[in-house]
Structures are given as structure tokens and as C-alpha cells.
Short mmCIF file of C-alpha atoms in Angstrom, two decimals:
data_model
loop_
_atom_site.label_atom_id
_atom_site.label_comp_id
_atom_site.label_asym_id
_atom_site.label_seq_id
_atom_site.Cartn_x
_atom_site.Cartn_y
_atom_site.Cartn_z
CA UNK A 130 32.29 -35.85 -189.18
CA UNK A 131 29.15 -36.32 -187.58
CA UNK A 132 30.53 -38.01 -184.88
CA UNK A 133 33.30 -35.99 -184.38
CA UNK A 134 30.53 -32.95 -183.63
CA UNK A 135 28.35 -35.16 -181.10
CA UNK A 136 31.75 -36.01 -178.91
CA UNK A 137 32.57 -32.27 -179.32
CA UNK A 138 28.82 -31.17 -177.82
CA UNK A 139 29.39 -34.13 -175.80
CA UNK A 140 32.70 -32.69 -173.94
CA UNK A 141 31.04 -29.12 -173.62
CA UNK A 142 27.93 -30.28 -171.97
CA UNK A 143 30.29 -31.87 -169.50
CA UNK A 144 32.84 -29.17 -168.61
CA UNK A 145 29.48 -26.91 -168.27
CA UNK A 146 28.12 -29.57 -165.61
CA UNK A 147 31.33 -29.40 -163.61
CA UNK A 148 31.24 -25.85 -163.55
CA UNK A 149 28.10 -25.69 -161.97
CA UNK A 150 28.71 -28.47 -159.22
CA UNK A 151 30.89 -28.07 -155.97
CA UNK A 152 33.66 -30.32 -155.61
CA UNK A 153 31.51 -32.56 -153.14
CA UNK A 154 28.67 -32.63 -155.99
CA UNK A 155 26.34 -29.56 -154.36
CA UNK A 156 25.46 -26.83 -156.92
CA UNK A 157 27.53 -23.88 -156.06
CA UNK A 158 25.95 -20.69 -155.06
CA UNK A 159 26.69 -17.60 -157.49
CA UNK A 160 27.63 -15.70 -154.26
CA UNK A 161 29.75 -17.55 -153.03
CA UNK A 162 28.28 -18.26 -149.17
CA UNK A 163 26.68 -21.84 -149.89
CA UNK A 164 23.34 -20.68 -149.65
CA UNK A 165 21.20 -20.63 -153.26
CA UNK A 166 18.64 -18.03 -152.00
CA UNK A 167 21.34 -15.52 -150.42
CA UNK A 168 20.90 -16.50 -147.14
CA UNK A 169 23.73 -17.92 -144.26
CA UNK A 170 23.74 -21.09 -143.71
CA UNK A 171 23.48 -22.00 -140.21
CA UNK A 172 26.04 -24.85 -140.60
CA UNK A 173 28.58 -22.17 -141.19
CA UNK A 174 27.90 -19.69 -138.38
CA UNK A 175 30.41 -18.62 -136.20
CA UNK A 176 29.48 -19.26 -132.66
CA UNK A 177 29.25 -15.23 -131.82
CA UNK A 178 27.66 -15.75 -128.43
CA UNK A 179 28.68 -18.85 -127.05
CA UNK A 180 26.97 -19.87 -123.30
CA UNK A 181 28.51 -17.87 -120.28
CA UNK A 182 30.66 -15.82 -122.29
CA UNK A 183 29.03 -12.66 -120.55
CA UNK A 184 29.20 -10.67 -123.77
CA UNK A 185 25.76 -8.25 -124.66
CA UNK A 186 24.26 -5.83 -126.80
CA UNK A 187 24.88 -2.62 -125.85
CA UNK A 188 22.24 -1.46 -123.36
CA UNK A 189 20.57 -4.25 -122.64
CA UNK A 190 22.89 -6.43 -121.30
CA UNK A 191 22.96 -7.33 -117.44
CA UNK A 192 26.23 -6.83 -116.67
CA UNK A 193 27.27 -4.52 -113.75
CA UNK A 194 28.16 -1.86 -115.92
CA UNK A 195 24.46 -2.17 -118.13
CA UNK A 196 22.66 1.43 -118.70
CA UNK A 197 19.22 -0.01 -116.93
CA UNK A 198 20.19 1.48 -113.96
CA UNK A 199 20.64 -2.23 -112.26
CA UNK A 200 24.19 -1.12 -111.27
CA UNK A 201 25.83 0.91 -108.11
CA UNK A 202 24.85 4.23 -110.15
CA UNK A 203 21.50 4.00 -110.01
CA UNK A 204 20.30 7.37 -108.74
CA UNK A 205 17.07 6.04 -107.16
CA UNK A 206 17.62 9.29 -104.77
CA UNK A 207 18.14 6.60 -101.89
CA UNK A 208 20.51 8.73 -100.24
CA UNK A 209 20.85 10.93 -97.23
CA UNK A 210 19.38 14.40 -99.30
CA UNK A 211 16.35 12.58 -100.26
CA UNK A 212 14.73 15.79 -98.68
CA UNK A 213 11.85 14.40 -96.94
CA UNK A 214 11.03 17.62 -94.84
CA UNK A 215 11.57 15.86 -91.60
CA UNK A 216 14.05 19.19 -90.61
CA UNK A 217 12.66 21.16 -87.54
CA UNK A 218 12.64 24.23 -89.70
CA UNK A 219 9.01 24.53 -89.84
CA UNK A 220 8.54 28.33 -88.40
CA UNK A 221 5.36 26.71 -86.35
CA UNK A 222 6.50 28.10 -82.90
CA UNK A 223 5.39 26.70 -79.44
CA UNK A 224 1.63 27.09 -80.22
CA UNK A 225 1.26 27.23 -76.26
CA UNK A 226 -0.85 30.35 -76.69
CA UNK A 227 1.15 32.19 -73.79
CA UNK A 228 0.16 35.33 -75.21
CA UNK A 229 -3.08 37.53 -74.72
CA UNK A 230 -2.90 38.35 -78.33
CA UNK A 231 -4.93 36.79 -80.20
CA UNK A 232 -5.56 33.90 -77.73
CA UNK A 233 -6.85 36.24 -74.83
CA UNK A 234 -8.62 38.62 -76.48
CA UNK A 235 -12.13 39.15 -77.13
CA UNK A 236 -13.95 41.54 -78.46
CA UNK A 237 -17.80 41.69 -78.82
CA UNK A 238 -20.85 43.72 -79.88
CA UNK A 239 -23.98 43.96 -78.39
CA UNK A 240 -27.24 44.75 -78.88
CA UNK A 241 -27.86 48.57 -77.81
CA UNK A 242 -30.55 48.29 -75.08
CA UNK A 243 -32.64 51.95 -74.04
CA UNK A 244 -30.51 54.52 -72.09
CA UNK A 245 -33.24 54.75 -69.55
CA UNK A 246 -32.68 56.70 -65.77
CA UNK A 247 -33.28 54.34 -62.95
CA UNK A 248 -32.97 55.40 -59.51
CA UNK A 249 -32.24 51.85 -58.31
CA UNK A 250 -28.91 49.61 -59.92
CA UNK A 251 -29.86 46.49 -61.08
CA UNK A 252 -28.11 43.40 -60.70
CA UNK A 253 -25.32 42.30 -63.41
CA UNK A 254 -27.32 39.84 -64.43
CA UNK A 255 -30.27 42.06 -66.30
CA UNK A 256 -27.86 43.25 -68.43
CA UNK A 257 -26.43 41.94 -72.03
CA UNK A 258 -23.42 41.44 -72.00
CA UNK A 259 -20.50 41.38 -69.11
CA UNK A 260 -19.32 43.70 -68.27
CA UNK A 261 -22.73 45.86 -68.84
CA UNK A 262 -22.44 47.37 -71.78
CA UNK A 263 -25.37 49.38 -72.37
CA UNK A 264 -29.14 49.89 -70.87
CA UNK A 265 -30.97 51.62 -67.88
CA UNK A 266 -28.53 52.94 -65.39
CA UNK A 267 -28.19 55.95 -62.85
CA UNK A 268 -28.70 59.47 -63.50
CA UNK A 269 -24.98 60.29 -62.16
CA UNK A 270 -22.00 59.71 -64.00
CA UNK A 271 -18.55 59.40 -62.57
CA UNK A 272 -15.14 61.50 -63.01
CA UNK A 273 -13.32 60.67 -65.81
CA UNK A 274 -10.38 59.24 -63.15
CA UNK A 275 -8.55 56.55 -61.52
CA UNK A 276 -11.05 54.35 -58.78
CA UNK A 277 -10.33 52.44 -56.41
CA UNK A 278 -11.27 49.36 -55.02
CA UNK A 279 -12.00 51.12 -51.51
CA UNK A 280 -14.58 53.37 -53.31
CA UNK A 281 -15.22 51.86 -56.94
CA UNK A 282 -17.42 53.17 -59.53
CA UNK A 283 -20.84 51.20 -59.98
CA UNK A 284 -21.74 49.77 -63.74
CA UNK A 285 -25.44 51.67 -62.69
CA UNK A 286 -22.99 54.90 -62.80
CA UNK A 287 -20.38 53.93 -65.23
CA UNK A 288 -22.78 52.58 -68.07
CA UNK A 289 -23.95 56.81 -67.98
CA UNK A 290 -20.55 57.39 -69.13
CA UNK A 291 -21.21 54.95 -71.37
CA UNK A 292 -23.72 56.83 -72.89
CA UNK A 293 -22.05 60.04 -73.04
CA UNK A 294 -19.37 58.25 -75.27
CA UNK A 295 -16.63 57.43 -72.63
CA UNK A 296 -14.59 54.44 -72.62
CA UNK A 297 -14.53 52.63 -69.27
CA UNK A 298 -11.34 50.20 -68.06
CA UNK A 299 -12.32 47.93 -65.88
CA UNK A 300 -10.00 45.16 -63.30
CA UNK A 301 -10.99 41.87 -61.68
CA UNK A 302 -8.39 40.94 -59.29
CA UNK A 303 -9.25 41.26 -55.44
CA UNK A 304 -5.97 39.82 -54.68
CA UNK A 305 -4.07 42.39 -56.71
CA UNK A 306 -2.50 42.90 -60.65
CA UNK A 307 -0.04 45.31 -60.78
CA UNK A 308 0.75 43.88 -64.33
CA UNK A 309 -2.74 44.88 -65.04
CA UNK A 310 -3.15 47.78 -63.26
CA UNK A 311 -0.20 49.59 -64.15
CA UNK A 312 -0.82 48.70 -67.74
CA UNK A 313 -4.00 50.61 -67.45
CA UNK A 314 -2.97 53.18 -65.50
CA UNK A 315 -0.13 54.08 -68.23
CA UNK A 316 -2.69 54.28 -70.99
CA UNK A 317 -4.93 56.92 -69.15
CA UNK A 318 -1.39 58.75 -68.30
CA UNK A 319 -0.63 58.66 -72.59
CA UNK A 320 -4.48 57.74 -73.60
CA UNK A 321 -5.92 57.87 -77.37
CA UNK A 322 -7.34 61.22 -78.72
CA UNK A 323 -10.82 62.23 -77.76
CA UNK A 324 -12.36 63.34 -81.27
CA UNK A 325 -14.84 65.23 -79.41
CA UNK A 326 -13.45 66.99 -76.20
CA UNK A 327 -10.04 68.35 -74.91
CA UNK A 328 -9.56 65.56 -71.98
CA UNK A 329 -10.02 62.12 -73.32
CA UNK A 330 -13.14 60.64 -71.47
CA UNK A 331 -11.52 57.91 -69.74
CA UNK A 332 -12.60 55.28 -66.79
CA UNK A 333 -10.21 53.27 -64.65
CA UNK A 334 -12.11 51.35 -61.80
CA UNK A 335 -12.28 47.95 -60.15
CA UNK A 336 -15.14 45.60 -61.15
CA UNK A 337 -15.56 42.20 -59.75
CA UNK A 338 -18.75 41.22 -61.22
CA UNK A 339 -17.37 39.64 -64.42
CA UNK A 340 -15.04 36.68 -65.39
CA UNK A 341 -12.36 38.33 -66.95
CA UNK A 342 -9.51 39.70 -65.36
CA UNK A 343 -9.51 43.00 -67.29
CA UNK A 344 -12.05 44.73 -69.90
CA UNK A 345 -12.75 47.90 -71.54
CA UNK A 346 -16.26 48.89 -72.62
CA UNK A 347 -17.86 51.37 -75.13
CA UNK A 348 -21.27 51.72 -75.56
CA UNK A 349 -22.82 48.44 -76.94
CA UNK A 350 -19.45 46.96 -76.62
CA UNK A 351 -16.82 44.87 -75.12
CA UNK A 352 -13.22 43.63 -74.69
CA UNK A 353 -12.12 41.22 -72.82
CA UNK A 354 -8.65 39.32 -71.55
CA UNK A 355 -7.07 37.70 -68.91
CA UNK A 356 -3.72 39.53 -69.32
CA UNK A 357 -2.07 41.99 -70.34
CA UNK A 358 1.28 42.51 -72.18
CA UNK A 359 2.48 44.79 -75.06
CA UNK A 360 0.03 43.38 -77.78
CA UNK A 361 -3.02 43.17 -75.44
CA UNK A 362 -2.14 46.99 -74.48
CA UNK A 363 -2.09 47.61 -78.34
CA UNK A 364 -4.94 45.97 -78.89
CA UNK A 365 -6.62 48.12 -75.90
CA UNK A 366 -5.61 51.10 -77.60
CA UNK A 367 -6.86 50.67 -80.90
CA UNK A 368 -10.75 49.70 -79.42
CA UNK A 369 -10.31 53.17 -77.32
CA UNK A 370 -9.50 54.81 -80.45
CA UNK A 371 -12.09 52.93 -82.35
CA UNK A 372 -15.17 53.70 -80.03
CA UNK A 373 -14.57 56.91 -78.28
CA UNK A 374 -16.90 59.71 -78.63
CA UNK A 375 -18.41 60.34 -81.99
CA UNK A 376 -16.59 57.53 -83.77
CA UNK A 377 -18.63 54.72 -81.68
CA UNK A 378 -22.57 54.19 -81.20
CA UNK A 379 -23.07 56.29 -77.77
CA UNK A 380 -26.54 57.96 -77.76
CA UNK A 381 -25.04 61.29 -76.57
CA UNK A 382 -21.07 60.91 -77.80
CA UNK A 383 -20.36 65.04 -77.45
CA UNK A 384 -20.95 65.43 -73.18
CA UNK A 385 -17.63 65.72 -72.32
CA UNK A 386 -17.92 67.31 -68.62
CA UNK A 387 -17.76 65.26 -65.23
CA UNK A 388 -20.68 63.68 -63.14
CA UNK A 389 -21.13 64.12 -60.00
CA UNK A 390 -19.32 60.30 -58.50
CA UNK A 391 -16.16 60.95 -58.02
CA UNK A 392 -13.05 59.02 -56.26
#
């Protein structure tokens, strides 16, 4: 009986062994993929990416078609509206300076020397600025009219206008301006408003002793070009407007009557 129960335990203890061995004598993994601790075995892994097959991830592959921007589409702004600004739209203009606005024209202030009386002129070259702007001149002043180069009115006579708050227009050009001198002449024919007196106390005479080719002059100031076109003429107008009578610096800006030089 006894041994009856040992070859029973005997034969249970055996088909228990077989059950937990593999046919080939390994012990056989509860889950069924030959590994004990879960895991693939590398024996039995598919060859997924074998060499040259040209498969990839997706997006990081380096096919033709990847997404890194390696392929035909890669919109490195390479092409013709790249927009580099070369255009010739830049608004710059010549730059040549043709005009005698604002590459002409100069205006200037000067110091306001003594309105003395002299009975002799002086030379253009005792006086501060050129044309003479302000300083000892001649106890006559001139007509407030057109001069001419065959009987011009002095600066000693002119700069007494000067002080009696005229504006004098003045020409350089011994071998003639009509540009210029019609220019002038149409201002005093349409000129600024006096503040001060019913005819606008205006100058037009020759004047030869200054580099410019044309100038107006106010008491203790200036303006100067070599030209004159539409802005220059505006420009003209505004420093009449600006320094006649009582609204500029002259020492006596309210004598509105003619001296005793005329034409």
C-alpha cells in the first residue's frame, strides 16, 4: 500500500516536471514569448528594418519626401521675391542740386553796426557782411525804384534805405540776366505788403561788388543766390515780408518818403 502511494507521488511529480519544461527541455515562459522576465528575445525578432530597405520613422527619415526641409520644398526664400530692395524705387531723385532752393540760397544775419552819416562812401570791404548790410553810409537815400546799371544806386546811399526799413534787390551780372532781372522786376510790379506805409519801400539796382549773382538786404541782413526760379522767388518773398518796415531790426522802420537819388 505503501508502495503503491510512493509510485503514485512518484508519477505526479513527473507529469508536473513536464509541464513546466518546453519540448526541447527549456522552462517555458508563463507568457508565452520565450522570455522568463517578459522581455523579447532577440533570437525571435523580426528583421523590421533590414539594410537599404529605405524605410524611416516618420519625420526623421532622409528620404526626399522627409519634413526637415532637405527636399525640393524647402522654402529657404531662395527665390526671385526674396525682396532685397535692390528696385530703383527709392524716391531719392537726381540729388544734382539744379535748383536754387535750398542749394542756392543763403540767408544770414549780421551784427547791426551804428547808422552813422558819412559824407564820403567807403569801400565794400569796411563793411560786415556782402552785400553791406548795415553801418555808416550817406545822408541821401534813393527812390524806392527800378536802377540801372547806367546810373546805379551806391550801397553808401542804399544802406540809408536800409535804415529807414526798406528792402533793397540787388543784381551781379555785367553781361546781362534777364532770368534774374525780370524775376525781380515782377516782384516790385506785385511786391509784399509794407506794414508801415502805402507804397512798399522797395530797391531794384545793379551791384557788382559782391559774389553772388542776386541778393536782397534788410537791415542787418542778407540773402543770397546764384539763380533764380519759382522757389528762389518764393523764398525772396517771404524775407521781404519777413524784414520790411516795423517787422525787421531797422533803426528808423516808419520813414516811408523818397530821398533825394533817384534814377
Amino acid at each position: 500500500m505503501k508502495l503503491e502511494w510512493l509510485r503514485t507521488t512518484s508519477l505526479v511529480l513527473g507529469l508536473l516536471c513536464a509541464a513546466c519544461s518546453s519540448d526541447d527541455g527549456d522552462p517555458i515562459d508563463p507568457s508565452g514569448d520565450g522570455d522568463q522576465d517578459g522581455a523579447l528575445d532577440e533570437r525571435e525578432l523580426p528583421d523590421l528594418f533590414p539594410p537599404d530597405s529605405g524605410a524611416s520613422d516618420t519625420g526623421i527619415g532622409s528620404g526626399d519626401a522627409s519634413s526637415n526641409g532637405d527636399g525640393d520644398g524647402d522654402g529657404d526664400g531662395d527665390g526671385d521675391g526674396d525682396g532685397d530692395g535692390d528696385g530703383d524705387g527709392d524716391d531719392g531723385g537726381d540729388g544734382d542740386g539744379d535748383g536754387c532752393v535750398p542749394f542756392g540760397v543763403i540767408e544770414h544775419e549780421h551784427t547791426s553796426e551804428a547808422a552813422n552819416h558819412i559824407t564820403e562812401a567807403l569801400p565794400a570791404s569796411e563793411y560786415n557782411s556782402s552785400p553791406p548790410s548795415s553801418g555808416p553810409h550817406c545822408g541821401t537815400w534813393g527812390h524806392y525804384a527800378t536802377f540801372v546799371a547806367e546810373r546805379p544806386l551806391p550801397a553808401c546811399n542804399f544802406l540809408h534805405n536800409l535804415e529807414h526799413g526798406a528792402i533793397v534787390l540787388l543784381y551781379n551780372c555785367p553781361d546781362g540776366c534777364p532770368e534774374i532781372t525780370d524775376a525781380l522786376g515782377g516782384i516790385l510790379a506785385d511786391p509784399p505788403t509794407d506794414p508801415d506805409c502805402i507804397a512798399p519801400r522797395l530797391v531794384l539796382t545793379p551791384y557788382e561788388e559782391m559774389d553772388a549773382k542776386v541778393a536782397a538786404v534788410a537791415w542787418g541782413f542778407t540773402w543770397t543766390s546764384n539763380c533764380m526760379d519759382a522757389a528762389a522767388r518764393d523764398s525772396l518773398e517771404t524775407f521781404i515780408a519777413a524784414h520790411i518796415g516795423t517787422r525787421g531790426d531797422a533803426p528808423e522802420p516808419t520813414v516811408c518818403g523818397n530821398g533825394g537819388f533817384a534814377p
